[in-house]
Amino acid sequence: MAAFALGGAVIAKNKTNSIAENLSPQTRITKEQARKIALERVNGTVVDEEFEKENGKMVYGFEIKDASGKVMEVKIDAETGNIISVEQDDEDSDANGDDDEDNDEMKSDNTNLASQAKITKEEAQNTALKKAKGTVEDSELEEENGKLVYSFDIRNKKGTITEVQVDAKTGKIVSVEEEDAATESAEKKQEKMEKDKKKP
């Protein structure tokens, strides 16, 4: 019985080593290095982390809680060390009751829209990042001009934001617009006004 258990342990160990060998060519940076990069981008405490394959790439994912209690998810390319995306965690809930109601409404709307989409957000994001290099600051699924689109705000190394819209049914790029600070501020005000209108 002991020999069988020992044999099982050896098999398990060999299997683990095999997995590590298969992943190693795609992981040029360590988890510690990736965590440091993530914490330089979002200052806070790491509450969760994972290592997974996404869109053909090995990715480190870190959920970081900042000083305000907001949880941000930072994804790092395990081969290059580049930041793939920085987004607020969907599961993060606000303490404010009104905000919770708004979030519930938005999630309900997003669920309805998501059921109509033919491609995933990850596929659309991959397409957007090929068009505009940088870090995804914000993303949403919305209807615009009668089309269902994924919108991505991508910040480049210069600090400017490029909004890329991808058709959620065909996967084709609908529009690419570079936003200045004034345009970005105006859009945020418009979004806030639309949220306020939904409140009873």
CSV table of C-alpha atoms in Angstrom, one decimal:
chain,number,residue,atom,x,y,z
A,1,MET,CA,0.0,0.0,0.0
A,2,ALA,CA,2.8,2.4,0.9
A,3,ALA,CA,4.6,1.5,-2.3
A,4,PHE,CA,1.5,2.3,-4.2
A,5,ALA,CA,1.1,5.6,-2.5
A,6,LEU,CA,4.8,6.4,-3.1
A,7,GLY,CA,4.4,5.5,-6.7
A,8,GLY,CA,1.4,7.8,-6.9
A,9,ALA,CA,3.4,10.6,-5.4
A,10,VAL,CA,6.2,10.1,-7.9
A,11,ILE,CA,3.7,10.2,-10.8
A,12,ALA,CA,2.1,13.4,-9.4
A,13,LYS,CA,5.5,15.0,-9.1
A,14,ASN,CA,6.5,14.1,-12.6
A,15,LYS,CA,3.2,15.4,-13.9
A,16,THR,CA,3.7,18.7,-12.1
A,17,ASN,CA,7.3,19.0,-13.5
A,18,SER,CA,5.9,18.3,-17.0
A,19,ILE,CA,3.4,21.1,-16.7
A,20,ALA,CA,6.1,23.5,-15.4
A,21,GLU,CA,8.3,22.5,-18.4
A,22,ASN,CA,5.5,23.2,-20.8
A,23,LEU,CA,4.8,26.7,-19.3
A,24,SER,CA,8.4,27.8,-18.8
A,25,PRO,CA,9.1,29.0,-22.4
A,26,GLN,CA,6.2,31.4,-22.1
A,27,THR,CA,7.0,32.7,-18.6
A,28,ARG,CA,10.1,34.9,-18.8
A,29,ILE,CA,9.2,36.8,-15.7
A,30,THR,CA,8.4,35.4,-12.2
A,31,LYS,CA,5.3,35.9,-10.2
A,32,GLU,CA,7.2,38.2,-7.8
A,33,GLN,CA,8.3,40.4,-10.7
A,34,ALA,CA,4.8,40.5,-12.1
A,35,ARG,CA,3.4,41.4,-8.7
A,36,LYS,CA,5.9,44.3,-8.4
A,37,ILE,CA,4.8,45.6,-11.8
A,38,ALA,CA,1.1,45.4,-10.9
A,39,LEU,CA,1.7,47.2,-7.6
A,40,GLU,CA,3.6,50.0,-9.3
A,41,ARG,CA,0.5,50.5,-11.5
A,42,VAL,CA,-2.1,50.2,-8.7
A,43,ASN,CA,-0.9,51.1,-5.2
A,44,GLY,CA,-2.6,48.8,-2.6
A,45,THR,CA,-2.8,45.3,-1.2
A,46,VAL,CA,-2.9,42.1,-3.4
A,47,VAL,CA,-6.0,40.2,-2.3
A,48,ASP,CA,-6.0,37.5,-4.9
A,49,GLU,CA,-3.7,36.3,-7.7
A,50,GLU,CA,-3.8,33.7,-10.5
A,51,PHE,CA,-1.8,32.3,-13.4
A,52,GLU,CA,-3.8,31.3,-16.5
A,53,LYS,CA,-3.8,31.1,-20.3
A,54,GLU,CA,-5.8,33.8,-22.0
A,55,ASN,CA,-6.1,34.4,-25.7
A,56,GLY,CA,-3.1,32.1,-26.3
A,57,LYS,CA,-0.9,34.0,-23.8
A,58,MET,CA,0.2,33.0,-20.3
A,59,VAL,CA,-1.1,35.8,-18.0
A,60,TYR,CA,-0.6,36.8,-14.3
A,61,GLY,CA,-3.7,38.3,-12.8
A,62,PHE,CA,-3.7,40.3,-9.6
A,63,GLU,CA,-6.7,41.7,-7.7
A,64,ILE,CA,-5.5,44.8,-5.7
A,65,LYS,CA,-7.5,46.7,-3.1
A,66,ASP,CA,-6.5,50.3,-3.0
A,67,ALA,CA,-6.8,52.8,-0.1
A,68,SER,CA,-10.4,53.6,-1.0
A,69,GLY,CA,-11.4,50.0,-0.8
A,70,LYS,CA,-11.9,49.6,-4.5
A,71,VAL,CA,-10.6,46.4,-6.1
A,72,MET,CA,-8.7,46.7,-9.4
A,73,GLU,CA,-7.7,43.7,-11.5
A,74,VAL,CA,-4.3,44.0,-13.2
A,75,LYS,CA,-3.2,41.5,-15.9
A,76,ILE,CA,0.5,41.1,-16.8
A,77,ASP,CA,1.9,39.3,-19.8
A,78,ALA,CA,4.0,36.4,-18.4
A,79,GLU,CA,6.4,36.5,-21.3
A,80,THR,CA,7.0,40.3,-21.8
A,81,GLY,CA,6.1,41.8,-18.4
A,82,ASN,CA,3.8,44.3,-20.2
A,83,ILE,CA,0.5,45.3,-18.5
A,84,ILE,CA,-2.4,43.9,-20.6
A,85,SER,CA,-5.2,45.6,-18.8
A,86,VAL,CA,-6.3,47.4,-15.6
A,87,GLU,CA,-9.9,47.2,-14.8
A,88,GLN,CA,-12.2,47.5,-11.7
A,89,ASP,CA,-13.2,44.1,-10.5
A,90,ASP,CA,-16.8,43.3,-11.5
A,91,GLU,CA,-17.4,41.5,-8.2
A,92,ASP,CA,-16.2,44.5,-6.2
A,93,SER,CA,-19.3,46.1,-4.5
A,94,ASP,CA,-19.6,49.6,-3.2
A,95,ALA,CA,-20.8,50.3,0.4
A,96,ASN,CA,-23.2,53.0,-0.9
A,97,GLY,CA,-26.7,51.6,-1.4
A,98,ASP,CA,-27.5,53.9,-4.4
A,99,ASP,CA,-24.3,52.8,-6.1
A,100,ASP,CA,-25.3,49.2,-5.5
A,101,GLU,CA,-28.6,49.7,-7.2
A,102,ASP,CA,-26.9,51.5,-10.1
A,103,ASN,CA,-24.5,48.6,-10.4
A,104,ASP,CA,-27.3,46.0,-10.4
A,105,GLU,CA,-29.1,47.9,-13.2
A,106,MET,CA,-25.9,48.1,-15.2
A,107,LYS,CA,-25.2,44.4,-14.7
A,108,SER,CA,-28.7,43.6,-15.8
A,109,ASP,CA,-28.3,45.7,-18.9
A,110,ASN,CA,-24.9,44.3,-19.7
A,111,THR,CA,-26.3,40.7,-19.3
A,112,ASN,CA,-29.0,41.5,-21.9
A,113,LEU,CA,-26.5,43.0,-24.3
A,114,ALA,CA,-24.0,40.2,-23.7
A,115,SER,CA,-26.5,37.6,-24.8
A,116,GLN,CA,-26.6,39.3,-28.2
A,117,ALA,CA,-22.9,39.5,-28.6
A,118,LYS,CA,-21.3,36.9,-31.0
A,119,ILE,CA,-17.7,37.4,-29.7
A,120,THR,CA,-16.3,37.7,-26.2
A,121,LYS,CA,-14.9,40.8,-24.5
A,122,GLU,CA,-11.5,39.1,-24.5
A,123,GLU,CA,-11.5,38.6,-28.2
A,124,ALA,CA,-12.7,42.2,-28.8
A,125,GLN,CA,-10.0,43.5,-26.5
A,126,ASN,CA,-7.3,41.5,-28.3
A,127,THR,CA,-8.5,43.1,-31.6
A,128,ALA,CA,-8.5,46.6,-30.0
A,129,LEU,CA,-5.0,46.3,-28.6
A,130,LYS,CA,-3.7,45.3,-32.0
A,131,LYS,CA,-5.0,48.6,-33.3
A,132,ALA,CA,-3.9,50.8,-30.4
A,133,LYS,CA,-1.0,49.7,-28.3
A,134,GLY,CA,-1.3,50.5,-24.5
A,135,THR,CA,-3.2,49.6,-21.4
A,136,VAL,CA,-6.9,49.2,-21.2
A,137,GLU,CA,-8.2,51.8,-18.7
A,138,ASP,CA,-12.0,51.1,-19.2
A,139,SER,CA,-14.2,48.9,-21.3
A,140,GLU,CA,-17.9,48.5,-21.8
A,141,LEU,CA,-20.5,46.7,-24.0
A,142,GLU,CA,-23.0,49.2,-25.4
A,143,GLU,CA,-25.4,50.0,-28.2
A,144,GLU,CA,-24.3,52.9,-30.4
A,145,ASN,CA,-25.8,54.1,-33.6
A,146,GLY,CA,-27.9,50.9,-33.8
A,147,LYS,CA,-24.8,48.7,-33.4
A,148,LEU,CA,-23.8,46.5,-30.5
A,149,VAL,CA,-20.1,47.4,-29.8
A,150,TYR,CA,-17.4,46.8,-27.2
A,151,SER,CA,-15.7,50.2,-26.4
A,152,PHE,CA,-12.2,50.2,-25.0
A,153,ASP,CA,-10.3,53.3,-23.6
A,154,ILE,CA,-6.6,52.5,-24.2
A,155,ARG,CA,-3.9,54.7,-22.7
A,156,ASN,CA,-0.6,54.7,-24.6
A,157,LYS,CA,2.9,55.5,-23.3
A,158,LYS,CA,2.4,59.2,-24.0
A,159,GLY,CA,-0.5,59.2,-21.6
A,160,THR,CA,-3.2,59.9,-24.2
A,161,ILE,CA,-6.4,57.9,-24.5
A,162,THR,CA,-7.5,56.2,-27.7
A,163,GLU,CA,-11.1,54.9,-27.8
A,164,VAL,CA,-11.5,51.8,-30.0
A,165,GLN,CA,-14.9,50.3,-30.7
A,166,VAL,CA,-15.2,46.8,-31.9
A,167,ASP,CA,-18.4,45.3,-33.4
A,168,ALA,CA,-19.7,42.7,-30.9
A,169,LYS,CA,-21.2,40.6,-33.7
A,170,THR,CA,-18.6,40.7,-36.4
A,171,GLY,CA,-15.4,41.4,-34.5
A,172,LYS,CA,-14.5,44.2,-36.9
A,173,ILE,CA,-13.2,47.6,-35.7
A,174,VAL,CA,-16.0,50.2,-35.9
A,175,SER,CA,-14.0,53.3,-35.0
A,176,VAL,CA,-10.8,54.6,-33.5
A,177,GLU,CA,-10.7,58.0,-31.9
A,178,GLU,CA,-8.0,59.7,-29.9
A,179,GLU,CA,-9.3,61.6,-26.9
A,180,ASP,CA,-7.8,64.7,-25.3
A,181,ALA,CA,-8.3,65.5,-21.6
A,182,ALA,CA,-11.3,67.8,-22.3
A,183,THR,CA,-13.1,65.1,-24.3
A,184,GLU,CA,-12.4,62.5,-21.7
A,185,SER,CA,-13.8,64.8,-18.9
A,186,ALA,CA,-16.9,65.6,-21.0
A,187,GLU,CA,-17.6,61.9,-21.6
A,188,LYS,CA,-17.4,61.1,-17.9
A,189,LYS,CA,-19.8,64.0,-17.1
A,190,GLN,CA,-22.2,62.7,-19.7
A,191,GLU,CA,-22.0,59.2,-18.3
A,192,LYS,CA,-22.8,60.5,-14.8
A,193,MET,CA,-25.8,62.5,-16.1
A,194,GLU,CA,-27.2,59.3,-17.8
A,195,LYS,CA,-26.8,57.4,-14.5
A,196,ASP,CA,-28.6,60.2,-12.6
A,197,LYS,CA,-31.5,60.0,-15.1
A,198,LYS,CA,-32.0,56.3,-14.3
A,199,LYS,CA,-32.4,57.0,-10.6
A,200,PRO,CA,-36.1,57.3,-9.5
